[in-house]
Amino acid sequence: MTRITLKNVNKTFHDKTDGLTPVLAIKDLNLEIEPGESVVLLGPSGCGKTTLLRLIAGLEHPDSGQIYHNDTLLDAIPVEHRGIGMVFQNYVLIPHWESRRTVGFFLRLRKREEEVPAHVETVSKITGVDIESLMGKFPRNLSGGEKQRVSIARSFARDLQLLLFDEPFANLDAKFRTQARIELKRLINQFDVTLVYVTHDQVEAMSVGDRIIVLDAGRIVQQGTFAQLHDDPDNLFIAEFIGTPTINTFWGRVIDGMWDGSYMGRTKVPKPLADGTDVIVAIRPEYIYLTDVTGIPAVIDAVTPYFAEKYQLLEVWLRKRRWQIQVPLDEQFEAGQTIHCALDWSQAYFFLADTGDRIR
Ligand code: ADP
Ligand code: MG
């Protein structure tokens, strides 16, 4: 199990079109991952997840800063001693290799080919999937899901210390993804490894990671468990990025020491702020409730039922703003209808409009 430490790591690329314009992919990043920990790197496309993973793998070199595996600078560790297994989104299997050859690659390299069948059996047993039946097949005869299973079996096939996964299931259909995550969790629990798992999908992040590290524009914005990120966001980016359905936001200004959102009403701000400060209030759709005609009027634009979650989501127009309100399934609503609502202010978050920082 590897401990990973990053100190003040920077990585800049040069724009692919002109080869000149610098692209800051990772900015002064500090991070510590404990041995045996499962962490997820989560963030929107282009935020630097793959770059960070490749830096940890030693596939990219930082412009400045240090990366350690177990207190040794990564550069000083010979590649064959790093014990890294990697799986990528589009893992390209070698077309003329049977799965058996792919899975056994690292064992064969170490002249331990006789361990291949036992390894395949172990992986089959733990995942509950008959990997053995895939062993005689070539990539062209494997489905997308089967190819990723072979890639994963291969990644576990070395003297594994550290697993690095980059959106391994992103191209697979939803049903397989759920199944594959369960199989993966079983494997990870059986092997003593450190896992760094990249995804842009928060459900995946929640189910794989003990700790979720959210990146935006090459920086860590916040880290913690899913519940911590969801219930206690440090900034507007996290509030809007974490949680389904997406949180509602509205702009207002401090007037006479109170937040004033014009038709949204007035309310206390969590701490005293100068008059004229722009403040964004955010509230999840579940904390807006329907009222009699004295509430805030809104016009329904669309109604979407979520049967498993037992709610329906109303998309409404409130003046010129689009909002989402979560209501019970058993009431009838239709597009065009006017409803009235109110906010549970105790569940609202306040953010400085300038910086996005949470006001606590
Ligand atoms: P993510 O995996 O979160 O989508 P990446 O780490 O792939 O993000 O990319 C981060 C930023 O760095 C993006 O702006 C991307 O365009 C840029 N980038 C990544 N790799 C290269 C490269 N080899 N050359 C130029 N720019 C790159
Ligand atoms: Mg990526």
Tab-separated table of C-alpha atoms and ligand atoms in Angstrom:
chain	number	residue	atom	x	y	z
A	1	MET	CA	0.000	0.000	0.000
A	2	THR	CA	1.459	3.295	-1.044
A	3	ARG	CA	1.289	6.625	0.721
A	4	ILE	CA	1.189	9.462	-1.789
A	5	THR	CA	2.318	12.984	-1.018
A	6	LEU	CA	2.209	15.953	-3.373
A	7	LYS	CA	3.880	19.208	-2.393
A	8	ASN	CA	3.254	22.434	-4.280
A	9	VAL	CA	2.894	20.620	-7.586
A	10	ASN	CA	2.465	22.689	-10.748
A	11	LYS	CA	1.912	21.414	-14.256
A	12	THR	CA	1.536	23.551	-17.344
A	13	PHE	CA	0.837	22.348	-20.869
A	14	HIS	CA	1.029	24.294	-24.055
A	15	ASP	CA	-2.069	24.754	-26.109
A	16	LYS	CA	-2.274	22.070	-28.775
A	17	THR	CA	-3.398	24.454	-31.521
A	18	ASP	CA	-0.627	27.055	-31.355
A	19	GLY	CA	1.845	25.157	-29.167
A	20	LEU	CA	2.484	28.366	-27.217
A	21	THR	CA	-0.383	29.518	-24.999
A	22	PRO	CA	0.235	28.039	-21.544
A	23	VAL	CA	-2.557	25.931	-20.026
A	24	LEU	CA	-2.237	25.676	-16.255
A	25	ALA	CA	-3.485	22.146	-15.662
A	26	ILE	CA	-2.448	21.766	-11.999
A	27	LYS	CA	-1.826	24.745	-9.719
A	28	ASP	CA	0.254	24.620	-6.566
A	29	LEU	CA	-1.436	21.460	-5.427
A	30	ASN	CA	-0.843	19.844	-2.026
A	31	LEU	CA	-2.281	16.455	-1.239
A	32	GLU	CA	-1.722	13.488	1.045
A	33	ILE	CA	-3.256	10.069	0.446
A	34	GLU	CA	-2.906	7.506	3.220
A	35	PRO	CA	-1.831	3.912	2.557
A	36	GLY	CA	-4.900	1.816	1.766
A	37	GLU	CA	-7.168	4.796	1.343
A	38	SER	CA	-9.689	4.965	-1.527
A	39	VAL	CA	-9.907	8.507	-2.825
A	40	VAL	CA	-11.858	9.896	-5.721
A	41	LEU	CA	-10.817	12.847	-7.853
A	42	LEU	CA	-14.056	14.488	-8.911
A	43	GLY	CA	-14.623	17.512	-11.089
A	44	PRO	CA	-15.924	18.799	-14.396
A	45	SER	CA	-14.251	17.997	-17.675
A	46	GLY	CA	-10.915	19.781	-18.105
A	47	CYS	CA	-10.375	20.476	-14.380
A	48	GLY	CA	-7.127	18.477	-14.297
A	49	LYS	CA	-8.190	15.029	-13.025
A	50	THR	CA	-6.335	13.009	-15.651
A	51	THR	CA	-3.252	15.212	-15.354
A	52	LEU	CA	-3.174	14.737	-11.589
A	53	LEU	CA	-3.547	10.968	-11.966
A	54	ARG	CA	-0.772	10.853	-14.568
A	55	LEU	CA	1.484	12.900	-12.282
A	56	ILE	CA	0.859	10.420	-9.459
A	57	ALA	CA	1.650	7.582	-11.876
A	58	GLY	CA	4.880	9.230	-13.015
A	59	LEU	CA	3.578	9.449	-16.599
A	60	GLU	CA	3.805	13.238	-16.422
A	61	HIS	CA	6.515	15.247	-14.739
A	62	PRO	CA	5.658	18.301	-12.592
A	63	ASP	CA	7.116	21.657	-13.657
A	64	SER	CA	7.783	22.327	-9.995
A	65	GLY	CA	6.959	20.714	-6.665
A	66	GLN	CA	7.526	17.166	-5.422
A	67	ILE	CA	5.673	13.874	-5.606
A	68	TYR	CA	6.505	11.129	-3.122
A	69	HIS	CA	5.454	7.513	-2.893
A	70	ASN	CA	6.066	6.385	0.693
A	71	ASP	CA	8.421	9.255	1.473
A	72	THR	CA	10.631	8.539	-1.552
A	73	LEU	CA	10.655	10.930	-4.496
A	74	LEU	CA	8.811	9.197	-7.318
A	75	ASP	CA	11.698	9.870	-9.730
A	76	ALA	CA	14.003	7.846	-7.516
A	77	ILE	CA	11.782	4.736	-7.651
A	78	PRO	CA	12.439	2.423	-10.619
A	79	VAL	CA	9.272	1.928	-12.671
A	80	GLU	CA	9.167	-1.811	-11.963
A	81	HIS	CA	9.145	-1.172	-8.208
A	82	ARG	CA	6.248	1.274	-8.192
A	83	GLY	CA	3.591	-1.439	-8.107
A	84	ILE	CA	1.045	0.609	-10.010
A	85	GLY	CA	-1.991	-0.824	-11.783
A	86	MET	CA	-3.811	1.517	-14.148
A	87	VAL	CA	-7.109	1.392	-16.017
A	88	PHE	CA	-8.182	4.107	-18.417
A	89	GLN	CA	-11.488	5.143	-19.900
A	90	ASN	CA	-10.625	3.749	-23.303
A	91	TYR	CA	-8.308	0.990	-22.428
A	92	VAL	CA	-6.800	-0.197	-25.660
A	93	LEU	CA	-6.249	-3.930	-25.504
A	94	ILE	CA	-3.671	-5.280	-27.892
A	95	PRO	CA	-5.834	-6.639	-30.751
A	96	HIS	CA	-3.918	-9.844	-31.435
A	97	TRP	CA	-3.552	-10.834	-27.781
A	98	GLU	CA	-5.994	-13.188	-26.115
A	99	SER	CA	-7.250	-11.937	-22.738
A	100	ARG	CA	-5.057	-14.538	-21.008
A	101	ARG	CA	-1.951	-12.938	-22.448
A	102	THR	CA	-3.096	-9.423	-21.479
A	103	VAL	CA	-3.975	-10.408	-17.925
A	104	GLY	CA	-0.750	-12.384	-17.496
A	105	PHE	CA	1.501	-9.710	-18.983
A	106	PHE	CA	3.168	-8.528	-15.810
A	107	LEU	CA	3.441	-11.957	-14.272
A	108	ARG	CA	5.066	-13.244	-17.446
A	109	LEU	CA	7.488	-10.329	-17.433
A	110	ARG	CA	8.580	-11.438	-14.005
A	111	LYS	CA	8.826	-15.068	-15.137
A	112	ARG	CA	5.913	-16.009	-12.901
A	113	GLU	CA	3.611	-17.163	-15.641
A	114	GLU	CA	2.547	-20.209	-13.643
A	115	GLU	CA	0.659	-17.846	-11.320
A	116	VAL	CA	-1.671	-16.651	-14.083
A	117	PRO	CA	-4.422	-19.301	-13.718
A	118	ALA	CA	-4.566	-18.823	-9.933
A	119	HIS	CA	-4.733	-15.090	-10.411
A	120	VAL	CA	-7.592	-15.367	-12.892
A	121	GLU	CA	-9.396	-17.683	-10.515
A	122	THR	CA	-8.958	-15.249	-7.625
A	123	VAL	CA	-10.287	-12.316	-9.622
A	124	SER	CA	-13.249	-14.405	-10.841
A	125	LYS	CA	-14.034	-15.525	-7.325
A	126	ILE	CA	-13.875	-12.090	-5.748
A	127	THR	CA	-15.802	-10.271	-8.464
A	128	GLY	CA	-18.313	-13.069	-8.867
A	129	VAL	CA	-17.783	-12.831	-12.628
A	130	ASP	CA	-16.521	-15.690	-14.739
A	131	ILE	CA	-13.366	-14.030	-16.040
A	132	GLU	CA	-12.018	-17.455	-17.009
A	133	SER	CA	-14.500	-17.692	-19.891
A	134	LEU	CA	-13.065	-14.490	-21.358
A	135	MET	CA	-9.466	-15.695	-21.267
A	136	GLY	CA	-9.420	-17.379	-24.667
A	137	LYS	CA	-11.033	-14.443	-26.465
A	138	PHE	CA	-9.517	-11.664	-28.550
A	139	PRO	CA	-10.579	-8.033	-27.960
A	140	ARG	CA	-12.744	-8.001	-31.116
A	141	ASN	CA	-14.916	-10.708	-29.520
A	142	LEU	CA	-15.363	-8.875	-26.210
A	143	SER	CA	-18.083	-6.339	-25.357
A	144	GLY	CA	-17.101	-2.965	-23.917
A	145	GLY	CA	-17.851	-4.190	-20.423
A	146	GLU	CA	-15.856	-7.398	-20.922
A	147	LYS	CA	-12.881	-5.414	-22.198
A	148	GLN	CA	-12.886	-3.303	-19.042
A	149	ARG	CA	-13.098	-6.456	-16.916
A	150	VAL	CA	-10.027	-7.801	-18.671
A	151	SER	CA	-8.266	-4.441	-18.149
A	152	ILE	CA	-9.136	-4.521	-14.481
A	153	ALA	CA	-7.996	-8.135	-14.082
A	154	ARG	CA	-4.726	-7.049	-15.716
A	155	SER	CA	-4.326	-4.052	-13.428
A	156	PHE	CA	-4.572	-6.326	-10.403
A	157	ALA	CA	-2.023	-8.709	-11.825
A	158	ARG	CA	1.170	-7.156	-10.544
A	159	ASP	CA	2.630	-6.837	-7.095
A	160	LEU	CA	0.100	-4.198	-6.584
A	161	GLN	CA	0.528	-1.254	-4.213
A	162	LEU	CA	-1.413	1.471	-5.939
A	163	LEU	CA	-4.387	1.406	-8.303
A	164	LEU	CA	-5.077	4.353	-10.571
A	165	PHE	CA	-8.391	4.374	-12.427
A	166	ASP	CA	-9.347	7.071	-14.905
A	167	GLU	CA	-13.108	7.002	-15.578
A	168	PRO	CA	-12.919	3.257	-16.291
A	169	PHE	CA	-16.651	2.796	-16.764
A	170	ALA	CA	-17.519	6.105	-18.404
A	171	ASN	CA	-18.219	4.566	-21.794
A	172	LEU	CA	-20.344	1.720	-20.496
A	173	ASP	CA	-24.096	1.670	-20.086
A	174	ALA	CA	-25.650	2.554	-16.730
A	175	LYS	CA	-26.639	-0.972	-15.745
A	176	PHE	CA	-23.151	-2.353	-16.317
A	177	ARG	CA	-21.554	0.578	-14.507
A	178	THR	CA	-23.420	-0.132	-11.290
A	179	GLN	CA	-22.500	-3.802	-11.503
A	180	ALA	CA	-18.875	-3.050	-12.364
A	181	ARG	CA	-18.532	-0.713	-9.376
A	182	ILE	CA	-19.700	-3.469	-7.048
A	183	GLU	CA	-17.189	-5.900	-8.551
A	184	LEU	CA	-14.456	-3.312	-8.238
A	185	LYS	CA	-15.261	-2.636	-4.582
A	186	ARG	CA	-15.013	-6.365	-3.859
A	187	LEU	CA	-11.586	-6.520	-5.462
A	188	ILE	CA	-10.303	-3.461	-3.640
A	189	ASN	CA	-11.483	-4.811	-0.311
A	190	GLN	CA	-9.605	-8.057	-0.904
A	191	PHE	CA	-6.302	-6.519	-1.981
A	192	ASP	CA	-4.358	-4.188	0.276
A	193	VAL	CA	-4.004	-1.285	-2.111
A	194	THR	CA	-4.291	2.463	-2.259
A	195	LEU	CA	-6.864	3.571	-4.825
A	196	VAL	CA	-7.100	6.850	-6.701
A	197	TYR	CA	-10.215	6.880	-8.845
A	198	VAL	CA	-11.061	9.634	-11.317
A	199	THR	CA	-14.635	10.399	-12.273
A	200	HIS	CA	-16.916	13.293	-13.177
A	201	ASP	CA	-19.941	11.358	-11.880
A	202	GLN	CA	-20.948	12.099	-8.297
A	203	VAL	CA	-22.878	8.865	-7.816
A	204	GLU	CA	-19.769	6.949	-8.805
A	205	ALA	CA	-17.667	9.147	-6.520
A	206	MET	CA	-19.979	8.513	-3.603
A	207	SER	CA	-19.964	4.747	-4.058
A	208	VAL	CA	-16.214	4.284	-4.611
A	209	GLY	CA	-14.460	6.806	-2.414
A	210	ASP	CA	-13.867	7.133	1.320
A	211	ARG	CA	-12.749	10.647	0.549
A	212	ILE	CA	-13.754	12.784	-2.396
A	213	ILE	CA	-11.391	15.469	-3.633
A	214	VAL	CA	-13.139	18.026	-5.828
A	215	LEU	CA	-11.018	19.819	-8.394
A	216	ASP	CA	-11.789	22.918	-10.381
A	217	ALA	CA	-9.370	24.598	-12.777
A	218	GLY	CA	-6.384	22.655	-11.458
A	219	ARG	CA	-6.977	23.328	-7.774
A	220	ILE	CA	-8.561	21.408	-4.911
A	221	VAL	CA	-11.787	23.224	-4.064
A	222	GLN	CA	-12.885	21.044	-1.168
A	223	GLN	CA	-12.432	17.502	0.066
A	224	GLY	CA	-14.333	15.240	2.404
A	225	THR	CA	-16.983	12.565	2.441
A	226	PHE	CA	-19.900	12.970	0.073
A	227	ALA	CA	-22.133	13.971	2.985
A	228	GLN	CA	-19.695	16.677	4.080
A	229	LEU	CA	-19.496	18.127	0.583
A	230	HIS	CA	-23.257	17.925	0.118
A	231	ASP	CA	-24.341	19.275	3.483
A	232	ASP	CA	-21.546	21.700	4.240
A	233	PRO	CA	-20.181	23.255	1.026
A	234	ASP	CA	-17.340	25.740	1.466
A	235	ASN	CA	-18.210	27.629	-1.685
A	236	LEU	CA	-20.775	28.102	-4.403
A	237	PHE	CA	-18.918	25.846	-6.845
A	238	ILE	CA	-19.310	22.849	-4.503
A	239	ALA	CA	-22.940	23.702	-3.706
A	240	GLU	CA	-23.787	23.745	-7.411
A	241	PHE	CA	-21.626	20.779	-8.374
A	242	ILE	CA	-22.658	18.325	-5.650
A	243	GLY	CA	-26.243	17.161	-5.234
A	244	THR	CA	-29.032	16.023	-7.529
A	245	PRO	CA	-31.242	17.772	-8.475
A	246	THR	CA	-29.032	20.852	-8.745
A	247	ILE	CA	-29.315	23.486	-6.043
A	248	ASN	CA	-31.271	26.694	-6.769
A	249	THR	CA	-29.460	30.008	-6.522
A	250	PHE	CA	-30.615	33.573	-6.403
A	251	TRP	CA	-28.888	36.853	-6.133
A	252	GLY	CA	-29.562	39.551	-3.569
A	253	ARG	CA	-27.895	42.425	-1.755
A	254	VAL	CA	-27.387	43.389	1.859
A	255	ILE	CA	-29.643	46.341	2.712
A	256	ASP	CA	-29.939	47.628	6.271
A	257	GLY	CA	-28.032	44.585	7.478
A	258	MET	CA	-30.511	42.115	5.929
A	259	TRP	CA	-30.235	40.043	2.749
A	260	ASP	CA	-32.732	41.522	0.305
A	261	GLY	CA	-33.757	39.391	-2.657
A	262	SER	CA	-36.554	41.738	-3.808
A	263	TYR	CA	-39.519	39.439	-4.624
A	264	MET	CA	-37.728	36.591	-2.844
A	265	GLY	CA	-38.091	38.445	0.420
A	266	ARG	CA	-35.682	39.488	3.137
A	267	THR	CA	-33.820	37.389	5.617
A	268	LYS	CA	-30.993	37.517	8.128
A	269	VAL	CA	-27.462	36.907	6.881
A	270	PRO	CA	-25.351	34.463	8.950
A	271	LYS	CA	-22.913	37.210	9.902
A	272	PRO	CA	-22.928	41.020	9.713
A	273	LEU	CA	-21.984	42.301	6.251
A	274	ALA	CA	-21.623	45.813	4.870
A	275	ASP	CA	-24.651	47.241	3.097
A	276	GLY	CA	-24.340	46.818	-0.650
A	277	THR	CA	-22.539	43.442	-0.447
A	278	ASP	CA	-23.770	41.100	-3.194
A	279	VAL	CA	-24.801	37.765	-1.725
A	280	ILE	CA	-26.010	34.631	-3.476
A	281	VAL	CA	-28.413	32.393	-1.620
A	282	ALA	CA	-28.585	28.714	-2.547
A	283	ILE	CA	-31.261	26.270	-1.529
A	284	ARG	CA	-31.887	22.682	-2.580
A	285	PRO	CA	-35.172	21.865	-4.365
A	286	GLU	CA	-36.288	19.741	-1.407
A	287	TYR	CA	-36.378	22.775	0.903
A	288	ILE	CA	-38.835	24.780	-1.130
A	289	TYR	CA	-42.398	24.022	-0.215
A	290	LEU	CA	-45.791	24.838	-1.667
A	291	THR	CA	-47.999	27.396	0.046
A	292	ASP	CA	-51.353	29.118	-0.365
A	293	VAL	CA	-51.638	32.173	-2.618
A	294	THR	CA	-49.667	34.315	-0.170
A	295	GLY	CA	-46.423	32.547	-1.223
A	296	ILE	CA	-44.055	33.446	-4.052
A	297	PRO	CA	-45.799	32.790	-7.397
A	298	ALA	CA	-44.051	30.623	-9.992
A	299	VAL	CA	-45.162	29.155	-13.319
A	300	ILE	CA	-44.569	25.481	-13.976
A	301	ASP	CA	-42.539	24.782	-17.101
A	302	ALA	CA	-42.105	21.016	-16.807
A	303	VAL	CA	-42.966	18.182	-14.437
A	304	THR	CA	-40.683	15.151	-14.150
A	305	PRO	CA	-41.615	12.214	-11.905
A	306	TYR	CA	-38.819	10.266	-10.141
A	307	PHE	CA	-40.610	7.128	-9.065
A	308	ALA	CA	-37.759	5.383	-7.260
A	309	GLU	CA	-36.948	8.514	-5.264
A	310	LYS	CA	-40.678	9.125	-4.687
A	311	TYR	CA	-40.791	12.745	-5.745
A	312	GLN	CA	-41.548	14.831	-8.773
A	313	LEU	CA	-39.416	17.707	-9.869
A	314	LEU	CA	-41.137	20.897	-10.942
A	315	GLU	CA	-39.159	23.148	-13.232
A	316	VAL	CA	-40.644	26.574	-12.745
A	317	TRP	CA	-40.135	30.114	-13.957
A	318	LEU	CA	-39.897	32.585	-11.171
A	319	ARG	CA	-39.775	35.951	-12.874
A	320	LYS	CA	-36.977	35.315	-15.331
A	321	ARG	CA	-35.201	32.708	-13.280
A	322	ARG	CA	-35.511	28.998	-13.685
A	323	TRP	CA	-35.926	26.978	-10.520
A	324	GLN	CA	-36.450	23.452	-9.412
A	325	ILE	CA	-38.821	22.401	-6.675
A	326	GLN	CA	-39.140	18.908	-5.297
A	327	VAL	CA	-42.716	17.924	-4.406
A	328	PRO	CA	-44.478	14.662	-3.401
A	329	LEU	CA	-45.474	12.269	-6.178
A	330	ASP	CA	-49.145	12.092	-5.311
A	331	GLU	CA	-50.139	15.627	-6.261
A	332	GLN	CA	-51.144	16.576	-9.802
A	333	PHE	CA	-49.275	19.364	-11.574
A	334	GLU	CA	-49.114	20.469	-15.147
A	335	ALA	CA	-47.072	22.812	-17.282
A	336	GLY	CA	-48.456	26.349	-17.417
A	337	GLN	CA	-49.989	26.130	-13.963
A	338	THR	CA	-49.125	28.817	-11.406
A	339	ILE	CA	-48.059	27.597	-7.982
A	340	HIS	CA	-47.022	29.422	-4.835
A	341	CYS	CA	-44.063	28.532	-2.723
A	342	ALA	CA	-41.828	29.515	0.170
A	343	LEU	CA	-38.290	28.691	1.249
A	344	ASP	CA	-37.114	26.976	4.355
A	345	TRP	CA	-34.523	29.632	5.160
A	346	SER	CA	-32.919	27.474	7.832
A	347	GLN	CA	-31.674	25.229	4.991
A	348	ALA	CA	-30.281	28.023	2.824
A	349	TYR	CA	-26.575	28.648	2.183
A	350	PHE	CA	-25.148	32.131	1.708
A	351	PHE	CA	-22.179	32.929	-0.541
A	352	LEU	CA	-20.282	36.106	-1.361
A	353	ALA	CA	-21.114	36.833	-5.000
A	354	ASP	CA	-17.560	38.131	-5.623
A	355	THR	CA	-15.582	35.107	-4.538
A	356	GLY	CA	-18.172	32.343	-4.136
A	357	ASP	CA	-16.958	31.838	-0.553
A	358	ARG	CA	-19.487	30.605	1.955
A	359	ILE	CA	-20.727	33.069	4.563
A	360	ARG	CA	-21.043	31.202	7.824
B	1	ADP	P1	-9.811	16.222	-16.971
B	1	ADP	O1	-9.214	14.856	-16.937
B	1	ADP	O2	-10.296	16.704	-15.636
B	1	ADP	O3	-10.880	16.349	-18.008
B	1	ADP	P2	-7.197	17.029	-17.975
B	1	ADP	O4	-6.253	16.723	-16.865
B	1	ADP	O5	-7.252	16.058	-19.102
B	1	ADP	O6	-8.663	17.265	-17.377
B	1	ADP	O7	-6.841	18.445	-18.571
B	1	ADP	C1	-6.634	19.607	-17.790
B	1	ADP	C2	-6.293	20.767	-18.699
B	1	ADP	O8	-5.018	20.542	-19.316
B	1	ADP	C3	-7.262	20.951	-19.845
B	1	ADP	O9	-7.363	22.331	-20.115
B	1	ADP	C4	-6.598	20.223	-20.998
B	1	ADP	O10	-6.992	20.757	-22.240
B	1	ADP	C5	-5.123	20.479	-20.725
B	1	ADP	N1	-4.269	19.383	-21.209
B	1	ADP	C6	-4.212	18.137	-20.715
B	1	ADP	N2	-3.278	17.404	-21.354
B	1	ADP	C7	-2.736	18.202	-22.283
B	1	ADP	C8	-1.692	18.039	-23.267
B	1	ADP	N3	-1.039	16.885	-23.403
B	1	ADP	N4	-1.406	19.110	-24.052
B	1	ADP	C9	-2.046	20.293	-23.896
B	1	ADP	N5	-3.013	20.516	-22.999
B	1	ADP	C10	-3.354	19.492	-22.200
B	2	MG	MG	-9.767	13.126	-17.962
